[in-house]
């Protein structure tokens, strides 16, 4: 058992993935590994719709747009590409879970994903990618939890304006946060 | 203060997870806490389905026995990685709901390491997966080592 040689991280640009990117950067730094941010894209309307009428120009545009999303995600997470490590971004067409598991095919790899949103309803639609990776990956998988503030603020029904309240220090500590004086 | 927690239940895959956690703790130069959870008998509420452990289902002798067994596993793992950086290891055995205890232990840890048993299909549907549950509810990043990894 040796330290990871490649750290593969899902970089969809969602708040959870930004946290995963930052965590992956730490992991890659202290085990001196190559960092591979991966973004998977599917055509708007789904693969089935695109298969009926394939248009190379559109595919090219979608692929370019995916690269732009990936650079935006890296920019949001780090501000700049870390200079002290090897970063090899990957953009591929397909479903995120399958692409991530496909890229992280070596046992020496480490796959980092955002654990997704919590809650009874949220988990029906979200955190599918992390669940797929946990069940199918051939290498260790790191699930990075969403930020404490993100859990508190909530989205969907929980994010309705009338449910929003100021975050008190007590509530923050209750959710596992730490305060320095 | 930061440390790494690893869940060990004595199975071969959990011993692989222990090895991974030791390597990681050596790299980060942080202490390692080994946690063994003795699955307690569980009482489920008929109304809410909420599960709670029954207190009388385990004894101190049982806990000491399990802790000793885990200590043996840890000693073996430490002996195997002679020559690599020293890691401070503490062993603790508790009784309760496995996923709940691990999630609780993740509260102030840097990283939680668990192994997946690799049950799929129908078995997974019936029994659920502790590693998936922990990965989605823990407060710190969780590393799940897949079944059969490193062999």
mmCIF file of C-alpha atoms in Angstrom:
data_model
loop_
_atom_site.group_PDB
_atom_site.id
_atom_site.type_symbol
_atom_site.label_atom_id
_atom_site.label_comp_id
_atom_site.label_asym_id
_atom_site.label_seq_id
_atom_site.Cartn_x
_atom_site.Cartn_y
_atom_site.Cartn_z
ATOM 1 C CA UNK A 1 0.000 0.000 0.000
ATOM 2 C CA UNK A 2 1.606 3.218 -1.124
ATOM 3 C CA UNK A 3 0.481 6.830 -1.195
ATOM 4 C CA UNK A 4 -1.730 7.895 -4.091
ATOM 5 C CA UNK A 5 0.016 8.774 -7.356
ATOM 6 C CA UNK A 6 -2.939 10.501 -8.981
ATOM 7 C CA UNK A 7 -5.726 12.405 -7.258
ATOM 8 C CA UNK A 8 -8.847 12.533 -9.434
ATOM 9 C CA UNK A 9 -11.493 15.031 -8.425
ATOM 10 C CA UNK A 10 -14.976 15.748 -9.749
ATOM 11 C CA UNK A 11 -15.140 19.427 -10.728
ATOM 12 C CA UNK A 12 -18.684 20.149 -11.827
ATOM 13 C CA UNK A 13 -18.581 23.681 -10.435
ATOM 14 C CA UNK A 14 -21.255 23.065 -7.781
ATOM 15 C CA UNK A 15 -20.539 24.442 -4.263
ATOM 16 C CA UNK A 16 -19.839 20.916 -3.028
ATOM 17 C CA UNK A 17 -17.345 20.270 -5.816
ATOM 18 C CA UNK A 18 -15.433 23.474 -5.039
ATOM 19 C CA UNK A 19 -14.891 22.157 -1.526
ATOM 20 C CA UNK A 20 -13.832 18.812 -2.982
ATOM 21 C CA UNK A 21 -11.340 20.612 -5.255
ATOM 22 C CA UNK A 22 -9.734 22.393 -2.314
ATOM 23 C CA UNK A 23 -9.535 19.189 -0.325
ATOM 24 C CA UNK A 24 -8.062 17.330 -3.309
ATOM 25 C CA UNK A 25 -5.405 20.035 -3.646
ATOM 26 C CA UNK A 26 -4.329 19.399 -0.021
ATOM 27 C CA UNK A 27 -4.304 15.643 -0.558
ATOM 28 C CA UNK A 28 -2.270 15.912 -3.765
ATOM 29 C CA UNK A 29 0.217 18.270 -2.140
ATOM 30 C CA UNK A 30 1.166 16.121 0.810
ATOM 31 C CA UNK A 31 1.330 12.869 -1.145
ATOM 32 C CA UNK A 32 3.100 14.558 -4.108
ATOM 33 C CA UNK A 33 0.531 13.339 -6.639
ATOM 34 C CA UNK A 34 -0.774 14.542 -9.982
ATOM 35 C CA UNK A 35 -4.077 16.360 -9.617
ATOM 36 C CA UNK A 36 -6.695 15.573 -12.260
ATOM 37 C CA UNK A 37 -9.888 17.665 -12.141
ATOM 38 C CA UNK A 38 -12.564 15.964 -14.254
ATOM 39 C CA UNK A 39 -15.708 17.444 -15.738
ATOM 40 C CA UNK A 40 -18.198 15.235 -17.568
ATOM 41 C CA UNK A 41 -20.773 16.717 -19.894
ATOM 42 C CA UNK A 42 -23.850 15.455 -21.671
ATOM 43 C CA UNK A 43 -25.587 17.258 -24.554
ATOM 44 C CA UNK A 44 -28.451 19.557 -23.542
ATOM 45 C CA UNK A 45 -31.633 17.507 -23.713
ATOM 46 C CA UNK A 46 -29.720 14.288 -23.109
ATOM 47 C CA UNK A 47 -27.770 11.842 -25.206
ATOM 48 C CA UNK A 48 -30.872 10.355 -26.809
ATOM 49 C CA UNK A 49 -31.964 13.653 -28.299
ATOM 50 C CA UNK A 50 -28.458 14.337 -29.573
ATOM 51 C CA UNK A 51 -28.236 10.901 -31.172
ATOM 52 C CA UNK A 52 -31.268 11.514 -33.349
ATOM 53 C CA UNK A 53 -29.600 14.411 -35.096
ATOM 54 C CA UNK A 54 -25.876 14.552 -34.639
ATOM 55 C CA UNK A 55 -24.246 17.856 -35.467
ATOM 56 C CA UNK A 56 -20.454 18.045 -35.193
ATOM 57 C CA UNK A 57 -20.476 21.825 -34.849
ATOM 58 C CA UNK A 58 -22.809 21.671 -31.876
ATOM 59 C CA UNK A 59 -20.761 18.915 -30.253
ATOM 60 C CA UNK A 60 -17.701 21.105 -30.654
ATOM 61 C CA UNK A 61 -19.493 24.058 -29.024
ATOM 62 C CA UNK A 62 -20.730 21.924 -26.132
ATOM 63 C CA UNK A 63 -17.248 20.556 -25.568
ATOM 64 C CA UNK A 64 -15.779 24.063 -25.520
ATOM 65 C CA UNK A 65 -18.487 25.201 -23.113
ATOM 66 C CA UNK A 66 -17.627 22.283 -20.824
ATOM 67 C CA UNK A 67 -13.961 23.371 -20.810
ATOM 68 C CA UNK A 68 -15.052 26.883 -19.910
ATOM 69 C CA UNK A 69 -17.136 25.523 -17.020
ATOM 70 C CA UNK A 70 -14.166 23.531 -15.793
ATOM 71 C CA UNK A 71 -11.824 26.544 -15.896
ATOM 72 C CA UNK A 72 -14.470 28.614 -14.089
ATOM 73 C CA UNK A 73 -14.742 25.923 -11.398
ATOM 74 C CA UNK A 74 -10.959 25.767 -10.947
ATOM 75 C CA UNK A 75 -10.845 29.543 -10.827
ATOM 76 C CA UNK A 76 -13.585 29.670 -8.185
ATOM 77 C CA UNK A 77 -11.918 26.994 -6.064
ATOM 78 C CA UNK A 78 -8.289 28.074 -6.193
ATOM 79 C CA UNK A 79 -8.118 31.509 -7.815
ATOM 80 C CA UNK A 80 -5.163 30.232 -9.843
ATOM 81 C CA UNK A 81 -3.720 26.872 -10.803
ATOM 82 C CA UNK A 82 -1.402 25.738 -7.990
ATOM 83 C CA UNK A 83 2.144 26.117 -9.234
ATOM 84 C CA UNK A 84 3.735 23.488 -6.986
ATOM 85 C CA UNK A 85 1.985 20.451 -8.443
ATOM 86 C CA UNK A 86 1.073 18.843 -11.743
ATOM 87 C CA UNK A 87 -2.533 19.615 -12.752
ATOM 88 C CA UNK A 88 -4.011 17.767 -15.748
ATOM 89 C CA UNK A 89 -7.654 18.728 -16.297
ATOM 90 C CA UNK A 90 -9.880 16.303 -18.200
ATOM 91 C CA UNK A 91 -13.181 16.987 -19.967
ATOM 92 C CA UNK A 92 -15.137 14.020 -21.298
ATOM 93 C CA UNK A 93 -18.546 13.359 -22.696
ATOM 94 C CA UNK A 94 -20.667 11.033 -20.564
ATOM 95 C CA UNK A 95 -22.328 10.591 -17.202
ATOM 96 C CA UNK A 96 -20.278 12.058 -14.335
ATOM 97 C CA UNK A 97 -20.167 8.920 -12.169
ATOM 98 C CA UNK A 98 -19.126 6.643 -15.020
ATOM 99 C CA UNK A 99 -16.504 9.058 -16.320
ATOM 100 C CA UNK A 100 -14.969 9.555 -12.866
ATOM 101 C CA UNK A 101 -14.760 5.807 -12.234
ATOM 102 C CA UNK A 102 -13.323 5.314 -15.726
ATOM 103 C CA UNK A 103 -10.595 7.933 -15.218
ATOM 104 C CA UNK A 104 -9.746 6.623 -11.731
ATOM 105 C CA UNK A 105 -9.028 3.138 -13.018
ATOM 106 C CA UNK A 106 -5.730 2.431 -11.283
ATOM 107 C CA UNK A 107 -5.611 1.052 -7.694
ATOM 108 C CA UNK A 108 -3.027 3.722 -6.798
ATOM 109 C CA UNK A 109 -5.463 6.500 -7.641
ATOM 110 C CA UNK A 110 -7.535 8.460 -5.181
ATOM 111 C CA UNK A 111 -10.970 9.695 -6.208
ATOM 112 C CA UNK A 112 -12.332 12.812 -4.483
ATOM 113 C CA UNK A 113 -16.011 13.760 -4.825
ATOM 114 C CA UNK A 114 -18.391 16.106 -3.046
ATOM 115 C CA UNK A 115 -20.678 14.059 -0.815
ATOM 116 C CA UNK A 116 -23.714 15.975 -2.020
ATOM 117 C CA UNK A 117 -26.586 17.601 -0.196
ATOM 118 C CA UNK A 118 -28.177 16.127 2.886
ATOM 119 C CA UNK A 119 -31.793 15.771 3.765
ATOM 120 C CA UNK A 120 -34.687 13.439 3.164
ATOM 121 C CA UNK A 121 -35.831 14.909 -0.169
ATOM 122 C CA UNK A 122 -32.465 16.159 -1.397
ATOM 123 C CA UNK A 123 -30.929 12.707 -1.402
ATOM 124 C CA UNK A 124 -33.510 11.396 -3.848
ATOM 125 C CA UNK A 125 -32.095 13.628 -6.574
ATOM 126 C CA UNK A 126 -28.681 14.690 -5.382
ATOM 127 C CA UNK A 127 -25.481 12.917 -4.335
ATOM 128 C CA UNK A 128 -26.026 10.341 -7.069
ATOM 129 C CA UNK A 129 -22.548 10.784 -8.439
ATOM 130 C CA UNK A 130 -20.899 10.226 -5.074
ATOM 131 C CA UNK A 131 -23.061 7.175 -4.445
ATOM 132 C CA UNK A 132 -22.172 5.749 -7.856
ATOM 133 C CA UNK A 133 -18.475 6.337 -7.233
ATOM 134 C CA UNK A 134 -18.604 4.778 -3.757
ATOM 135 C CA UNK A 135 -20.260 1.662 -5.166
ATOM 136 C CA UNK A 136 -18.232 1.237 -8.374
ATOM 137 C CA UNK A 137 -14.760 2.717 -7.938
ATOM 138 C CA UNK A 138 -11.708 0.450 -7.970
ATOM 139 C CA UNK A 139 -9.685 2.855 -5.843
ATOM 140 C CA UNK A 140 -10.238 4.583 -2.469
ATOM 141 C CA UNK A 141 -12.920 7.283 -2.670
ATOM 142 C CA UNK A 142 -12.951 10.437 -0.548
ATOM 143 C CA UNK A 143 -16.393 11.917 0.057
ATOM 144 C CA UNK A 144 -16.065 15.562 1.108
ATOM 145 C CA UNK A 145 -19.062 16.863 3.086
ATOM 146 C CA UNK A 146 -20.757 20.135 2.133
ATOM 147 C CA UNK A 147 -19.785 23.247 4.086
ATOM 148 C CA UNK A 148 -21.516 23.895 7.401
ATOM 149 C CA UNK A 149 -22.864 27.219 6.172
ATOM 150 C CA UNK A 150 -24.248 25.605 3.004
ATOM 151 C CA UNK A 151 -26.093 23.043 5.102
ATOM 152 C CA UNK A 152 -27.554 25.771 7.258
ATOM 153 C CA UNK A 153 -28.607 28.128 4.492
ATOM 154 C CA UNK A 154 -30.404 25.393 2.574
ATOM 155 C CA UNK A 155 -31.907 25.472 -0.871
ATOM 156 C CA UNK A 156 -35.143 24.310 -2.432
ATOM 157 C CA UNK A 157 -37.966 24.328 0.093
ATOM 158 C CA UNK A 158 -35.513 25.031 2.901
ATOM 159 C CA UNK A 159 -34.232 28.061 1.070
ATOM 160 C CA UNK A 160 -37.579 29.850 0.894
ATOM 161 C CA UNK A 161 -37.229 33.433 2.098
ATOM 162 C CA UNK A 162 -39.690 33.063 4.979
ATOM 163 C CA UNK A 163 -37.584 30.227 6.367
ATOM 164 C CA UNK A 164 -34.366 32.192 6.323
ATOM 165 C CA UNK A 165 -33.029 33.280 9.650
ATOM 166 C CA UNK A 166 -29.830 34.859 10.782
ATOM 167 C CA UNK A 167 -27.219 32.287 11.776
ATOM 168 C CA UNK A 168 -26.476 32.512 15.490
ATOM 169 C CA UNK A 169 -23.176 31.451 17.015
ATOM 170 C CA UNK A 170 -25.012 28.720 18.972
ATOM 171 C CA UNK A 171 -26.507 27.248 15.792
ATOM 172 C CA UNK A 172 -23.129 27.405 14.053
ATOM 173 C CA UNK A 173 -21.437 25.556 16.907
ATOM 174 C CA UNK A 174 -24.289 23.051 16.977
ATOM 175 C CA UNK A 175 -23.652 22.217 13.311
ATOM 176 C CA UNK A 176 -20.029 21.446 14.107
ATOM 177 C CA UNK A 177 -18.361 24.783 13.357
ATOM 178 C CA UNK A 178 -15.555 26.292 15.376
ATOM 179 C CA UNK A 179 -15.107 29.898 16.423
ATOM 180 C CA UNK A 180 -11.843 31.622 17.197
ATOM 181 C CA UNK A 181 -12.022 34.706 19.379
ATOM 182 C CA UNK B 1 -5.280 19.346 17.045
ATOM 183 C CA UNK B 2 -6.089 17.007 14.218
ATOM 184 C CA UNK B 3 -6.162 13.267 13.804
ATOM 185 C CA UNK B 4 -7.416 10.488 11.556
ATOM 186 C CA UNK B 5 -10.082 8.010 12.651
ATOM 187 C CA UNK B 6 -10.278 4.539 11.142
ATOM 188 C CA UNK B 7 -13.129 2.089 11.671
ATOM 189 C CA UNK B 8 -11.916 -1.489 12.140
ATOM 190 C CA UNK B 9 -14.212 -4.491 12.574
ATOM 191 C CA UNK B 10 -11.599 -7.237 12.218
ATOM 192 C CA UNK B 11 -12.513 -8.162 8.634
ATOM 193 C CA UNK B 12 -9.674 -8.411 6.067
ATOM 194 C CA UNK B 13 -10.937 -5.347 4.186
ATOM 195 C CA UNK B 14 -10.941 -3.280 7.383
ATOM 196 C CA UNK B 15 -7.340 -4.308 7.986
ATOM 197 C CA UNK B 16 -6.489 -2.951 4.528
ATOM 198 C CA UNK B 17 -8.238 0.284 5.542
ATOM 199 C CA UNK B 18 -6.120 0.339 8.711
ATOM 200 C CA UNK B 19 -2.959 0.050 6.593
ATOM 201 C CA UNK B 20 -4.106 2.885 4.322
ATOM 202 C CA UNK B 21 -4.932 5.083 7.323
ATOM 203 C CA UNK B 22 -1.506 4.419 8.875
ATOM 204 C CA UNK B 23 0.260 5.434 5.663
ATOM 205 C CA UNK B 24 -1.837 8.592 5.489
ATOM 206 C CA UNK B 25 -1.234 9.421 9.162
ATOM 207 C CA UNK B 26 2.493 8.922 8.589
ATOM 208 C CA UNK B 27 2.427 11.299 5.614
ATOM 209 C CA UNK B 28 0.493 13.957 7.514
ATOM 210 C CA UNK B 29 2.323 13.352 10.798
ATOM 211 C CA UNK B 30 -0.931 13.177 12.775
ATOM 212 C CA UNK B 31 -2.069 10.614 15.361
ATOM 213 C CA UNK B 32 -4.394 7.782 14.383
ATOM 214 C CA UNK B 33 -7.445 6.708 16.369
ATOM 215 C CA UNK B 34 -8.681 3.167 15.758
ATOM 216 C CA UNK B 35 -12.360 2.738 16.542
ATOM 217 C CA UNK B 36 -14.136 -0.595 16.839
ATOM 218 C CA UNK B 37 -17.893 -0.492 17.185
ATOM 219 C CA UNK B 38 -19.630 -3.489 18.713
ATOM 220 C CA UNK B 39 -23.034 -3.665 17.040
ATOM 221 C CA UNK B 40 -25.541 -3.374 19.865
ATOM 222 C CA UNK B 41 -28.985 -4.942 19.859
ATOM 223 C CA UNK B 42 -31.333 -2.366 18.429
ATOM 224 C CA UNK B 43 -34.825 -1.333 19.321
ATOM 225 C CA UNK B 44 -36.845 0.244 16.522
ATOM 226 C CA UNK B 45 -39.778 2.514 17.225
ATOM 227 C CA UNK B 46 -42.933 1.241 15.558
ATOM 228 C CA UNK B 47 -44.134 4.763 14.845
ATOM 229 C CA UNK B 48 -41.126 6.640 13.524
ATOM 230 C CA UNK B 49 -38.796 3.787 12.620
ATOM 231 C CA UNK B 50 -36.118 5.525 14.702
ATOM 232 C CA UNK B 51 -33.564 2.996 15.904
ATOM 233 C CA UNK B 52 -31.967 3.192 19.324
ATOM 234 C CA UNK B 53 -29.443 0.801 20.885
ATOM 235 C CA UNK B 54 -30.444 -1.245 23.920
ATOM 236 C CA UNK B 55 -28.098 -0.462 26.793
ATOM 237 C CA UNK B 56 -28.178 -3.862 28.472
ATOM 238 C CA UNK B 57 -27.014 -5.731 25.371
ATOM 239 C CA UNK B 58 -23.295 -5.384 26.038
ATOM 240 C CA UNK B 59 -21.010 -5.664 29.013
ATOM 241 C CA UNK B 60 -17.670 -4.199 30.001
ATOM 242 C CA UNK B 61 -15.970 -7.592 29.707
ATOM 243 C CA UNK B 62 -17.119 -7.885 26.116
ATOM 244 C CA UNK B 63 -15.795 -4.431 25.344
ATOM 245 C CA UNK B 64 -12.407 -5.176 26.919
ATOM 246 C CA UNK B 65 -12.231 -8.406 24.938
ATOM 247 C CA UNK B 66 -12.974 -6.639 21.647
ATOM 248 C CA UNK B 67 -10.537 -3.859 22.442
ATOM 249 C CA UNK B 68 -7.810 -6.453 23.052
ATOM 250 C CA UNK B 69 -8.576 -8.162 19.728
ATOM 251 C CA UNK B 70 -8.372 -4.812 17.908
ATOM 252 C CA UNK B 71 -5.115 -4.017 19.703
ATOM 253 C CA UNK B 72 -3.690 -7.294 18.335
ATOM 254 C CA UNK B 73 -4.694 -6.320 14.793
ATOM 255 C CA UNK B 74 -3.105 -2.895 15.250
ATOM 256 C CA UNK B 75 0.108 -4.387 16.668
ATOM 257 C CA UNK B 76 0.336 -6.679 13.651
ATOM 258 C CA UNK B 77 -0.199 -3.747 11.260
ATOM 259 C CA UNK B 78 2.439 -1.662 13.063
ATOM 260 C CA UNK B 79 4.923 -4.549 12.852
ATOM 261 C CA UNK B 80 4.228 -4.917 9.115
ATOM 262 C CA UNK B 81 5.137 -1.349 8.290
ATOM 263 C CA UNK B 82 8.490 -1.308 10.061
ATOM 264 C CA UNK B 83 10.851 1.290 8.628
ATOM 265 C CA UNK B 84 8.156 3.807 7.750
ATOM 266 C CA UNK B 85 7.477 6.927 9.852
ATOM 267 C CA UNK B 86 6.207 6.234 13.381
ATOM 268 C CA UNK B 87 2.497 6.798 13.965
ATOM 269 C CA UNK B 88 0.847 7.316 17.336
ATOM 270 C CA UNK B 89 -2.104 4.910 17.509
ATOM 271 C CA UNK B 90 -4.882 4.796 20.092
ATOM 272 C CA UNK B 91 -7.436 1.993 20.195
ATOM 273 C CA UNK B 92 -10.998 2.386 21.425
ATOM 274 C CA UNK B 93 -13.959 0.039 21.426
ATOM 275 C CA UNK B 94 -17.505 1.259 21.922
ATOM 276 C CA UNK B 95 -20.911 -0.359 21.605
ATOM 277 C CA UNK B 96 -23.771 1.142 19.665
ATOM 278 C CA UNK B 97 -25.089 1.649 16.150
ATOM 279 C CA UNK B 98 -22.064 1.268 13.884
ATOM 280 C CA UNK B 99 -22.737 4.148 11.475
ATOM 281 C CA UNK B 100 -23.878 6.479 14.270
ATOM 282 C CA UNK B 101 -20.751 5.916 16.363
ATOM 283 C CA UNK B 102 -18.491 6.463 13.347
ATOM 284 C CA UNK B 103 -20.334 9.655 12.375
ATOM 285 C CA UNK B 104 -20.037 10.894 15.956
ATOM 286 C CA UNK B 105 -16.310 10.152 15.971
ATOM 287 C CA UNK B 106 -15.955 12.137 12.726
ATOM 288 C CA UNK B 107 -17.076 15.332 14.503
ATOM 289 C CA UNK B 108 -13.625 16.546 15.461
ATOM 290 C CA UNK B 109 -11.439 14.401 13.209
ATOM 291 C CA UNK B 110 -9.568 15.405 10.041
ATOM 292 C CA UNK B 111 -10.411 12.317 8.069
ATOM 293 C CA UNK B 112 -12.455 9.178 8.622
ATOM 294 C CA UNK B 113 -11.336 5.957 6.925
ATOM 295 C CA UNK B 114 -13.664 2.980 6.476
ATOM 296 C CA UNK B 115 -13.668 -0.083 4.252
ATOM 297 C CA UNK B 116 -16.564 -1.141 2.059
ATOM 298 C CA UNK B 117 -17.645 -4.762 2.316
ATOM 299 C CA UNK B 118 -18.617 -4.799 -1.307
ATOM 300 C CA UNK B 119 -22.068 -6.282 -0.929
ATOM 301 C CA UNK B 120 -24.002 -5.597 -4.095
ATOM 302 C CA UNK B 121 -27.432 -6.125 -5.513
ATOM 303 C CA UNK B 122 -29.920 -7.816 -3.249
ATOM 304 C CA UNK B 123 -27.662 -8.113 -0.186
ATOM 305 C CA UNK B 124 -27.006 -4.386 -0.285
ATOM 306 C CA UNK B 125 -30.700 -3.659 -0.679
ATOM 307 C CA UNK B 126 -31.515 -5.679 2.434
ATOM 308 C CA UNK B 127 -28.609 -4.734 4.687
ATOM 309 C CA UNK B 128 -27.664 -1.288 3.484
ATOM 310 C CA UNK B 129 -24.092 -0.078 3.532
ATOM 311 C CA UNK B 130 -22.395 1.398 6.578
ATOM 312 C CA UNK B 131 -19.710 3.016 4.423
ATOM 313 C CA UNK B 132 -22.250 4.820 2.211
ATOM 314 C CA UNK B 133 -24.204 5.978 5.237
ATOM 315 C CA UNK B 134 -21.066 7.273 6.909
ATOM 316 C CA UNK B 135 -19.853 8.966 3.707
ATOM 317 C CA UNK B 136 -23.072 10.936 3.379
ATOM 318 C CA UNK B 137 -23.507 11.965 7.006
ATOM 319 C CA UNK B 138 -20.048 12.425 8.508
ATOM 320 C CA UNK B 139 -18.802 15.901 9.311
ATOM 321 C CA UNK B 140 -15.307 15.387 7.960
ATOM 322 C CA UNK B 141 -14.134 13.955 4.623
ATOM 323 C CA UNK B 142 -14.575 10.174 4.499
ATOM 324 C CA UNK B 143 -12.289 7.768 2.665
ATOM 325 C CA UNK B 144 -13.973 4.553 1.562
ATOM 326 C CA UNK B 145 -11.566 1.747 0.644
ATOM 327 C CA UNK B 146 -13.260 -0.587 -1.862
ATOM 328 C CA UNK B 147 -13.530 -4.308 -1.158
ATOM 329 C CA UNK B 148 -10.638 -6.285 -2.591
ATOM 330 C CA UNK B 149 -8.433 -3.237 -2.967
ATOM 331 C CA UNK B 150 -4.677 -3.715 -2.689
ATOM 332 C CA UNK B 151 -4.809 -7.497 -3.065
#
